[in-house]
Structures are given as C-alpha cells and as structure tokens.
C-alpha cells in the first residue's frame, strides 16, 4: 500500500526549503565514546545544529511555502511544546508573515524566551500540548490564519523527511536509524523516505510518553497519559491518523526508554562530544545506552540527535 507522503514529495520539499534550512552534519563516533561497551562506530546526524536548534524548521518552511500565496493578513498559527513554535515563528519572520504561537504552561522558559524573540504574539494556555492545540484550532477558525501543524499534515511530514534524503547522501548503506518520537511527524518523514528500502527505521519514546507505541499496539491512534522529562518536545497524547497510517506500514518497531536513561544520555553527549542535547534530542541515543535497542554484530546504526534547546549548565552532574 502506498504512503500518503512519497519520496517525490520529499524531494519537492527539499527543493522548496533548501534556501531556508541548513544541511546538518553527520559525524562518526565510537560507541565507547559515549559509554557503550563497544568500539563499533555509530553515525550521528546532528539536527540540533539546524536553525532554531531543532529539526522543526524543515517542516515549518515546507508547510508555509506550500501555500504561501494563499496566506492572508492573519498569517500563520501553531500550537507547540516549544521547538515547533520557535521554528514557525522563525519561518514566519523570514517570510514576512504574522505568527501567533500557542504553548502550554509546561513550556520551558528557554524555549518560551526564544519564541518571544521572534514574535510578539505568544499565548500560554492549557496544561499540556493538546490543550494548547485546541485553543490554536479555535483561533484558526475565528481568524482565518493558516495552521502549521507539527505532525498531522503531509506538508510537515515531507519537510521532516528531507533529513533522510540528506542522510542517505551523506552516509549511504545504513542498516538502522533510531529516531525519537513525540507526535510522530519526524519519524513519519524519515520512514516515508526509506519505505521499501534497506533502512530499518526504529522509533524511540520515553516510557512516560508513548503515543506511537500505544497506537501501534492498539491498531489505531489512542490517547495516552504524558509524564516525562522530555514532555516539552515529545509530549502529544495522540499521534493522529496520518502518523499512524505511515508508521504502521513503514516503521520497524518502537522501543521505550526511562527518563533516567534520557538524562544519563544527555550528560554523556555533553561530556564526550560537547553536544547540548535537550531531553528529546537525547532520546534516540538513550535506546542504545540503556540496551532498549541492541544492534546485531556489524549492524550500521544511525542516530538522530534532533534538538538542542537546553541550557548546557544543566547537563553537568
């Protein structure tokens, strides 16, 4: 069965956003650099070096540029736990558009400050992302603003898929990539690019925020409780129909990690590589450090470090 987002959509997204986003680097490290009991090499895609400190501008720019001529005076609107809001506000400023961003009360002060640097229209509402999303939807209905959804529409997913397009060019021949999952737009984009190819795409979720894991178990999207150190970036309660449809066909499986493993991995990335990964950004690598994912001998593993919006002073034990 074909996917809602095809490789051709991702190539078109790359052509559309290439003047606005950064081609992020890939590095090779030894497993024992970050505390693994192996000297096997790992391949890290450093998307935390993207504009705004996360992968999110890819989807935001593709979403907005796909409909740019139809966006009116109300501009764009988005609900976000933090990173998506920064990206949408950044894209809107670059494109000369008005942006209204809705964030929950749980947003980190660092991310809230970053959004406020880019737009004067930031509304803190609700106790979690899903509540902020409901208020955003009401605003879109009343104002006519264009909603830039972080994961539930093909244009955003195709934008995130440009990571895989780049990664394939930079490191051909990977066997497996590990990808952190929140709402699922990121893993849906990568899985859409590699669908039917040689690369296994494995999702990694905090045990306390497992919306995709639960959806794949249940055979459809379901609501989950969210309680995790990574909830500000991996905190939606429900992945929705589009993400479930893509991931049920194109994702190998999803593994779960504990919050303690995520925090340990943040410290390891900072100590060994001076990479200031936020909790969500460290989640994929935590699958290896915790043993939740155990590579086969000789398996070529890629890990996406997807976000770095954190204070490095918090990463030193």
mmCIF file of C-alpha atoms in Angstrom:
data_model
loop_
_atom_site.group_PDB
_atom_site.id
_atom_site.type_symbol
_atom_site.label_atom_id
_atom_site.label_comp_id
_atom_site.label_asym_id
_atom_site.label_seq_id
_atom_site.Cartn_x
_atom_site.Cartn_y
_atom_site.Cartn_z
ATOM 1 C CA UNK A 1 0.000 0.000 0.000
ATOM 2 C CA UNK A 2 1.361 3.432 -0.913
ATOM 3 C CA UNK A 3 2.054 6.020 1.772
ATOM 4 C CA UNK A 4 0.445 9.479 1.987
ATOM 5 C CA UNK A 5 3.929 11.010 1.633
ATOM 6 C CA UNK A 6 6.153 9.699 -1.163
ATOM 7 C CA UNK A 7 9.831 10.143 -1.961
ATOM 8 C CA UNK A 8 8.822 12.585 -4.706
ATOM 9 C CA UNK A 9 7.064 14.769 -2.112
ATOM 10 C CA UNK A 10 10.217 14.820 -0.008
ATOM 11 C CA UNK A 11 12.385 15.754 -2.998
ATOM 12 C CA UNK A 12 9.968 18.575 -3.791
ATOM 13 C CA UNK A 13 10.097 19.713 -0.158
ATOM 14 C CA UNK A 14 13.886 19.753 -0.259
ATOM 15 C CA UNK A 15 13.880 21.935 -3.382
ATOM 16 C CA UNK A 16 11.331 24.251 -1.721
ATOM 17 C CA UNK A 17 13.122 24.739 1.611
ATOM 18 C CA UNK A 18 16.782 24.472 0.635
ATOM 19 C CA UNK A 19 17.323 28.221 0.682
ATOM 20 C CA UNK A 20 15.915 28.456 4.199
ATOM 21 C CA UNK A 21 17.289 25.446 6.080
ATOM 22 C CA UNK A 22 20.739 24.144 6.903
ATOM 23 C CA UNK A 23 22.241 20.879 5.666
ATOM 24 C CA UNK A 24 23.258 19.500 9.038
ATOM 25 C CA UNK A 25 26.451 17.487 9.506
ATOM 26 C CA UNK A 26 26.934 13.804 10.169
ATOM 27 C CA UNK A 27 29.716 12.540 12.428
ATOM 28 C CA UNK A 28 31.106 9.087 13.159
ATOM 29 C CA UNK A 29 31.832 8.199 16.781
ATOM 30 C CA UNK A 30 32.945 5.062 18.584
ATOM 31 C CA UNK A 31 30.372 3.535 20.855
ATOM 32 C CA UNK A 32 32.742 3.675 23.806
ATOM 33 C CA UNK A 33 32.979 7.466 23.366
ATOM 34 C CA UNK A 34 29.522 7.713 24.931
ATOM 35 C CA UNK A 35 29.743 4.789 27.332
ATOM 36 C CA UNK A 36 28.753 1.786 25.231
ATOM 37 C CA UNK A 37 30.740 -1.379 25.844
ATOM 38 C CA UNK A 38 31.849 -1.497 22.221
ATOM 39 C CA UNK A 39 34.193 0.342 19.909
ATOM 40 C CA UNK A 40 31.807 -0.141 16.975
ATOM 41 C CA UNK A 41 31.133 3.058 15.099
ATOM 42 C CA UNK A 42 27.877 4.969 15.308
ATOM 43 C CA UNK A 43 26.662 7.531 12.823
ATOM 44 C CA UNK A 44 25.105 10.669 14.331
ATOM 45 C CA UNK A 45 23.059 13.161 12.301
ATOM 46 C CA UNK A 46 23.322 16.457 14.190
ATOM 47 C CA UNK A 47 19.986 18.082 13.571
ATOM 48 C CA UNK A 48 20.361 20.063 16.790
ATOM 49 C CA UNK A 49 22.589 22.327 14.625
ATOM 50 C CA UNK A 50 19.629 23.240 12.419
ATOM 51 C CA UNK A 51 18.333 26.822 12.568
ATOM 52 C CA UNK A 52 16.448 27.369 15.865
ATOM 53 C CA UNK A 53 18.161 24.375 17.483
ATOM 54 C CA UNK A 54 15.973 21.545 16.194
ATOM 55 C CA UNK A 55 14.750 19.806 13.041
ATOM 56 C CA UNK A 56 11.446 21.675 13.118
ATOM 57 C CA UNK A 57 12.172 24.446 10.545
ATOM 58 C CA UNK A 58 12.163 21.838 7.772
ATOM 59 C CA UNK A 59 8.508 21.007 8.256
ATOM 60 C CA UNK A 60 7.537 24.575 9.127
ATOM 61 C CA UNK A 61 9.051 26.070 5.975
ATOM 62 C CA UNK A 62 7.660 23.370 3.704
ATOM 63 C CA UNK A 63 4.201 23.728 5.225
ATOM 64 C CA UNK A 64 4.157 27.518 4.838
ATOM 65 C CA UNK A 65 5.856 27.732 1.445
ATOM 66 C CA UNK A 66 3.458 25.151 0.014
ATOM 67 C CA UNK A 67 0.555 27.594 0.489
ATOM 68 C CA UNK A 68 2.362 30.921 0.747
ATOM 69 C CA UNK A 69 0.274 32.752 -1.855
ATOM 70 C CA UNK A 70 -2.917 31.862 -0.005
ATOM 71 C CA UNK A 71 -1.892 33.151 3.429
ATOM 72 C CA UNK A 72 -3.701 36.339 4.403
ATOM 73 C CA UNK A 73 -3.230 39.103 6.946
ATOM 74 C CA UNK A 74 -3.883 36.755 9.871
ATOM 75 C CA UNK A 75 -0.661 34.979 8.968
ATOM 76 C CA UNK A 76 0.150 31.626 10.481
ATOM 77 C CA UNK A 77 -0.609 29.948 13.796
ATOM 78 C CA UNK A 78 0.771 26.933 15.593
ATOM 79 C CA UNK A 79 0.480 25.050 18.843
ATOM 80 C CA UNK A 80 3.713 23.740 20.243
ATOM 81 C CA UNK A 81 5.505 22.364 23.267
ATOM 82 C CA UNK A 82 8.359 24.677 22.290
ATOM 83 C CA UNK A 83 10.552 23.722 19.336
ATOM 84 C CA UNK A 84 7.831 23.785 16.678
ATOM 85 C CA UNK A 85 6.727 27.198 17.917
ATOM 86 C CA UNK A 86 10.254 28.560 17.627
ATOM 87 C CA UNK A 87 10.526 27.167 14.105
ATOM 88 C CA UNK A 88 7.177 28.541 12.914
ATOM 89 C CA UNK A 89 7.928 31.972 14.364
ATOM 90 C CA UNK A 90 11.367 31.894 12.717
ATOM 91 C CA UNK A 91 9.950 30.856 9.346
ATOM 92 C CA UNK A 92 7.218 33.494 9.550
ATOM 93 C CA UNK A 93 9.721 36.235 10.290
ATOM 94 C CA UNK A 94 11.949 35.127 7.403
ATOM 95 C CA UNK A 95 8.939 35.181 5.069
ATOM 96 C CA UNK A 96 7.421 38.426 6.360
ATOM 97 C CA UNK A 97 4.334 36.848 7.918
ATOM 98 C CA UNK A 98 2.468 37.400 11.166
ATOM 99 C CA UNK A 99 2.742 34.433 13.581
ATOM 100 C CA UNK A 100 0.648 33.519 16.604
ATOM 101 C CA UNK A 101 2.073 30.711 18.733
ATOM 102 C CA UNK A 102 0.164 28.789 21.419
ATOM 103 C CA UNK A 103 2.179 26.983 24.076
ATOM 104 C CA UNK A 104 1.187 25.111 27.247
ATOM 105 C CA UNK A 105 2.172 26.207 30.722
ATOM 106 C CA UNK A 106 4.729 23.387 30.759
ATOM 107 C CA UNK A 107 6.857 25.060 28.053
ATOM 108 C CA UNK A 108 10.464 25.517 29.158
ATOM 109 C CA UNK A 109 11.454 29.123 29.959
ATOM 110 C CA UNK A 110 14.324 28.862 27.464
ATOM 111 C CA UNK A 111 12.013 27.871 24.608
ATOM 112 C CA UNK A 112 9.374 30.433 25.568
ATOM 113 C CA UNK A 113 12.014 33.166 25.516
ATOM 114 C CA UNK A 114 13.183 32.018 22.081
ATOM 115 C CA UNK A 115 9.644 32.247 20.685
ATOM 116 C CA UNK A 116 9.151 35.708 22.186
ATOM 117 C CA UNK A 117 12.318 36.911 20.471
ATOM 118 C CA UNK A 118 10.692 36.068 17.128
ATOM 119 C CA UNK A 119 7.055 37.120 17.590
ATOM 120 C CA UNK A 120 5.062 39.328 19.943
ATOM 121 C CA UNK A 121 2.052 37.032 19.694
ATOM 122 C CA UNK A 122 2.690 34.158 22.102
ATOM 123 C CA UNK A 123 -0.204 32.773 24.127
ATOM 124 C CA UNK A 124 0.449 30.483 27.092
ATOM 125 C CA UNK A 125 -2.629 28.335 27.571
ATOM 126 C CA UNK A 126 -3.565 24.941 28.975
ATOM 127 C CA UNK A 127 -1.667 22.362 30.928
ATOM 128 C CA UNK A 128 -0.205 20.405 28.015
ATOM 129 C CA UNK A 129 0.316 20.454 24.260
ATOM 130 C CA UNK A 130 -3.094 19.006 23.414
ATOM 131 C CA UNK A 131 -4.911 21.762 25.288
ATOM 132 C CA UNK A 132 -2.818 24.410 23.513
ATOM 133 C CA UNK A 133 -3.673 22.719 20.213
ATOM 134 C CA UNK A 134 -7.404 23.034 20.894
ATOM 135 C CA UNK A 135 -7.089 26.768 21.602
ATOM 136 C CA UNK A 136 -4.973 27.185 18.465
ATOM 137 C CA UNK A 137 -7.647 25.438 16.378
ATOM 138 C CA UNK A 138 -10.268 27.872 17.703
ATOM 139 C CA UNK A 139 -8.030 30.811 16.769
ATOM 140 C CA UNK A 140 -7.530 29.446 13.257
ATOM 141 C CA UNK A 141 -11.279 29.007 12.818
ATOM 142 C CA UNK A 142 -12.043 32.544 14.004
ATOM 143 C CA UNK A 143 -9.170 34.416 12.339
ATOM 144 C CA UNK A 144 -8.543 32.578 9.081
ATOM 145 C CA UNK A 145 -4.873 32.093 9.939
ATOM 146 C CA UNK A 146 -3.050 29.207 8.293
ATOM 147 C CA UNK A 147 -2.349 26.474 10.835
ATOM 148 C CA UNK A 148 1.123 24.959 10.715
ATOM 149 C CA UNK A 149 0.525 21.604 12.377
ATOM 150 C CA UNK A 150 3.655 19.977 13.855
ATOM 151 C CA UNK A 151 2.923 16.430 12.679
ATOM 152 C CA UNK A 152 -0.590 15.808 11.409
ATOM 153 C CA UNK A 153 -0.349 17.002 7.796
ATOM 154 C CA UNK A 154 1.630 15.723 4.790
ATOM 155 C CA UNK A 155 3.452 19.022 4.125
ATOM 156 C CA UNK A 156 5.053 18.976 7.572
ATOM 157 C CA UNK A 157 5.926 15.284 7.305
ATOM 158 C CA UNK A 158 7.515 15.779 3.870
ATOM 159 C CA UNK A 159 9.629 18.610 5.236
ATOM 160 C CA UNK A 160 10.938 16.448 8.056
ATOM 161 C CA UNK A 161 11.656 13.710 5.513
ATOM 162 C CA UNK A 162 14.362 15.888 3.955
ATOM 163 C CA UNK A 163 16.572 14.796 6.857
ATOM 164 C CA UNK A 164 16.566 11.256 5.482
ATOM 165 C CA UNK A 165 17.244 12.490 1.941
ATOM 166 C CA UNK A 166 20.348 14.308 3.210
ATOM 167 C CA UNK A 167 21.413 11.456 5.452
ATOM 168 C CA UNK A 168 21.218 8.980 2.594
ATOM 169 C CA UNK A 169 23.581 11.161 0.568
ATOM 170 C CA UNK A 170 25.966 11.692 3.486
ATOM 171 C CA UNK A 171 26.054 8.088 4.750
ATOM 172 C CA UNK A 172 24.742 5.557 2.252
ATOM 173 C CA UNK A 173 24.378 1.992 3.474
ATOM 174 C CA UNK A 174 22.999 2.444 6.979
ATOM 175 C CA UNK A 175 21.088 -0.584 8.259
ATOM 176 C CA UNK A 176 19.066 1.074 11.024
ATOM 177 C CA UNK A 177 18.254 4.593 12.176
ATOM 178 C CA UNK A 178 16.988 5.432 15.652
ATOM 179 C CA UNK A 179 14.561 8.352 15.856
ATOM 180 C CA UNK A 180 12.903 9.988 18.855
ATOM 181 C CA UNK A 181 9.108 10.171 18.670
ATOM 182 C CA UNK A 182 6.720 12.775 20.039
ATOM 183 C CA UNK A 183 3.792 13.495 17.758
ATOM 184 C CA UNK A 184 5.438 11.375 15.099
ATOM 185 C CA UNK A 185 5.957 13.838 12.248
ATOM 186 C CA UNK A 186 9.726 13.347 12.320
ATOM 187 C CA UNK A 187 9.742 9.563 12.206
ATOM 188 C CA UNK A 188 6.934 9.608 9.628
ATOM 189 C CA UNK A 189 9.065 11.740 7.334
ATOM 190 C CA UNK A 190 12.136 9.541 7.642
ATOM 191 C CA UNK A 191 10.106 6.341 7.303
ATOM 192 C CA UNK A 192 8.370 7.709 4.199
ATOM 193 C CA UNK A 193 11.738 8.313 2.535
ATOM 194 C CA UNK A 194 13.103 4.874 3.390
ATOM 195 C CA UNK A 195 9.869 2.918 2.873
ATOM 196 C CA UNK A 196 10.639 -0.215 0.888
ATOM 197 C CA UNK A 197 14.359 0.461 1.093
ATOM 198 C CA UNK A 198 17.132 -1.243 3.050
ATOM 199 C CA UNK A 199 16.984 1.003 6.153
ATOM 200 C CA UNK A 200 15.030 -0.051 9.250
ATOM 201 C CA UNK A 201 13.511 2.949 10.994
ATOM 202 C CA UNK A 202 13.113 2.385 14.738
ATOM 203 C CA UNK A 203 11.200 4.777 16.962
ATOM 204 C CA UNK A 204 12.283 5.617 20.494
ATOM 205 C CA UNK A 205 9.827 7.026 23.030
ATOM 206 C CA UNK A 206 10.009 7.843 26.730
ATOM 207 C CA UNK A 207 8.129 5.255 28.735
ATOM 208 C CA UNK A 208 6.007 8.086 30.133
ATOM 209 C CA UNK A 209 5.092 9.475 26.701
ATOM 210 C CA UNK A 210 4.387 6.568 24.372
ATOM 211 C CA UNK A 211 1.691 7.726 21.957
ATOM 212 C CA UNK A 212 3.105 5.935 18.895
ATOM 213 C CA UNK A 213 3.922 2.725 20.775
ATOM 214 C CA UNK A 214 0.358 2.659 22.104
ATOM 215 C CA UNK A 215 -1.138 3.380 18.677
ATOM 216 C CA UNK A 216 0.781 0.548 17.043
ATOM 217 C CA UNK A 217 -0.296 -1.793 19.860
ATOM 218 C CA UNK A 218 -3.946 -0.760 19.581
ATOM 219 C CA UNK A 219 -4.108 -0.729 15.794
ATOM 220 C CA UNK A 220 -5.044 2.953 15.719
ATOM 221 C CA UNK A 221 -4.432 6.285 17.461
ATOM 222 C CA UNK A 222 -5.249 6.334 21.171
ATOM 223 C CA UNK A 223 -4.767 8.878 23.940
ATOM 224 C CA UNK A 224 -2.002 8.238 26.465
ATOM 225 C CA UNK A 225 -1.009 9.919 29.698
ATOM 226 C CA UNK A 226 2.130 12.056 29.388
ATOM 227 C CA UNK A 227 4.646 12.329 32.203
ATOM 228 C CA UNK A 228 8.255 12.546 31.079
ATOM 229 C CA UNK A 229 11.361 14.696 31.335
ATOM 230 C CA UNK A 230 11.067 15.033 27.539
ATOM 231 C CA UNK A 231 7.390 16.044 27.502
ATOM 232 C CA UNK A 232 8.059 19.580 26.239
ATOM 233 C CA UNK A 233 9.275 18.141 22.926
ATOM 234 C CA UNK A 234 7.867 14.589 22.950
ATOM 235 C CA UNK A 235 4.570 15.260 24.678
ATOM 236 C CA UNK A 236 1.485 14.882 22.433
ATOM 237 C CA UNK A 237 -1.059 12.440 23.834
ATOM 238 C CA UNK A 238 -2.163 11.131 20.429
ATOM 239 C CA UNK A 239 -0.248 10.756 17.159
ATOM 240 C CA UNK A 240 -3.319 11.031 14.941
ATOM 241 C CA UNK A 241 -4.374 9.188 11.823
ATOM 242 C CA UNK A 242 -1.700 10.328 9.361
ATOM 243 C CA UNK A 243 1.227 9.363 11.576
ATOM 244 C CA UNK A 244 -0.346 6.044 12.481
ATOM 245 C CA UNK A 245 -1.028 5.210 8.857
ATOM 246 C CA UNK A 246 2.569 5.896 7.834
ATOM 247 C CA UNK A 247 4.258 4.322 10.840
ATOM 248 C CA UNK A 248 2.141 1.171 10.850
ATOM 249 C CA UNK A 249 3.473 0.437 7.367
ATOM 250 C CA UNK A 250 6.955 1.944 7.359
ATOM 251 C CA UNK A 251 8.402 1.863 10.899
ATOM 252 C CA UNK A 252 10.127 -1.329 12.034
ATOM 253 C CA UNK A 253 9.078 -1.003 15.683
ATOM 254 C CA UNK A 254 9.207 1.325 18.683
ATOM 255 C CA UNK A 255 11.266 0.870 21.856
ATOM 256 C CA UNK A 256 10.755 2.609 25.193
ATOM 257 C CA UNK A 257 13.333 4.256 27.460
ATOM 258 C CA UNK A 258 13.155 5.555 31.013
ATOM 259 C CA UNK A 259 13.634 9.196 31.933
ATOM 260 C CA UNK A 260 16.779 8.330 33.880
ATOM 261 C CA UNK A 261 18.300 6.860 30.726
ATOM 262 C CA UNK A 262 17.491 10.035 28.797
ATOM 263 C CA UNK A 263 19.124 12.257 31.405
ATOM 264 C CA UNK A 264 22.168 9.963 31.505
ATOM 265 C CA UNK A 265 22.456 10.202 27.715
ATOM 266 C CA UNK A 266 22.239 13.982 27.775
ATOM 267 C CA UNK A 267 25.181 14.016 30.172
ATOM 268 C CA UNK A 268 27.118 11.532 28.014
ATOM 269 C CA UNK A 269 26.641 13.613 24.859
ATOM 270 C CA UNK A 270 27.814 16.734 26.650
ATOM 271 C CA UNK A 271 30.746 15.076 28.364
ATOM 272 C CA UNK A 272 32.062 13.211 25.318
ATOM 273 C CA UNK A 273 31.106 15.456 22.402
ATOM 274 C CA UNK A 274 30.079 18.786 23.931
ATOM 275 C CA UNK A 275 26.680 18.405 22.302
ATOM 276 C CA UNK A 276 23.990 20.181 24.348
ATOM 277 C CA UNK A 277 21.125 17.826 23.529
ATOM 278 C CA UNK A 278 17.789 18.519 25.141
ATOM 279 C CA UNK A 279 15.932 15.553 26.609
ATOM 280 C CA UNK A 280 14.041 14.843 23.388
ATOM 281 C CA UNK A 281 17.246 15.219 21.405
ATOM 282 C CA UNK A 282 18.999 12.583 23.514
ATOM 283 C CA UNK A 283 16.133 10.082 23.498
ATOM 284 C CA UNK A 284 17.145 8.166 20.360
ATOM 285 C CA UNK A 285 20.687 7.517 21.607
ATOM 286 C CA UNK A 286 19.272 6.526 25.006
ATOM 287 C CA UNK A 287 17.892 3.413 23.324
ATOM 288 C CA UNK A 288 21.464 2.214 22.752
ATOM 289 C CA UNK A 289 22.924 3.306 26.066
ATOM 290 C CA UNK A 290 20.091 1.678 28.006
ATOM 291 C CA UNK A 291 20.058 -1.541 25.989
ATOM 292 C CA UNK A 292 16.485 -0.971 24.806
ATOM 293 C CA UNK A 293 17.890 -1.428 21.312
ATOM 294 C CA UNK A 294 20.728 -3.927 20.819
ATOM 295 C CA UNK A 295 22.376 -3.853 17.384
ATOM 296 C CA UNK A 296 23.410 -7.034 15.633
ATOM 297 C CA UNK A 297 27.143 -7.593 15.152
ATOM 298 C CA UNK A 298 28.269 -5.439 12.264
ATOM 299 C CA UNK A 299 24.996 -3.513 12.042
ATOM 300 C CA UNK A 300 25.464 0.057 10.786
ATOM 301 C CA UNK A 301 23.405 2.224 13.119
ATOM 302 C CA UNK A 302 22.497 5.878 12.644
ATOM 303 C CA UNK A 303 21.171 8.021 15.484
ATOM 304 C CA UNK A 304 19.317 11.299 15.005
ATOM 305 C CA UNK A 305 20.188 13.950 17.596
ATOM 306 C CA UNK A 306 17.147 16.062 16.854
ATOM 307 C CA UNK A 307 17.185 19.007 19.273
ATOM 308 C CA UNK A 308 19.473 21.096 21.459
ATOM 309 C CA UNK A 309 17.338 23.766 23.090
ATOM 310 C CA UNK A 310 18.605 23.380 26.631
ATOM 311 C CA UNK A 311 20.978 25.144 28.997
ATOM 312 C CA UNK A 312 24.351 23.319 28.893
ATOM 313 C CA UNK A 313 24.893 24.212 32.552
ATOM 314 C CA UNK A 314 22.156 21.695 33.396
ATOM 315 C CA UNK A 315 23.999 18.837 31.684
ATOM 316 C CA UNK A 316 26.881 18.531 34.139
ATOM 317 C CA UNK A 317 26.092 16.232 37.071
#
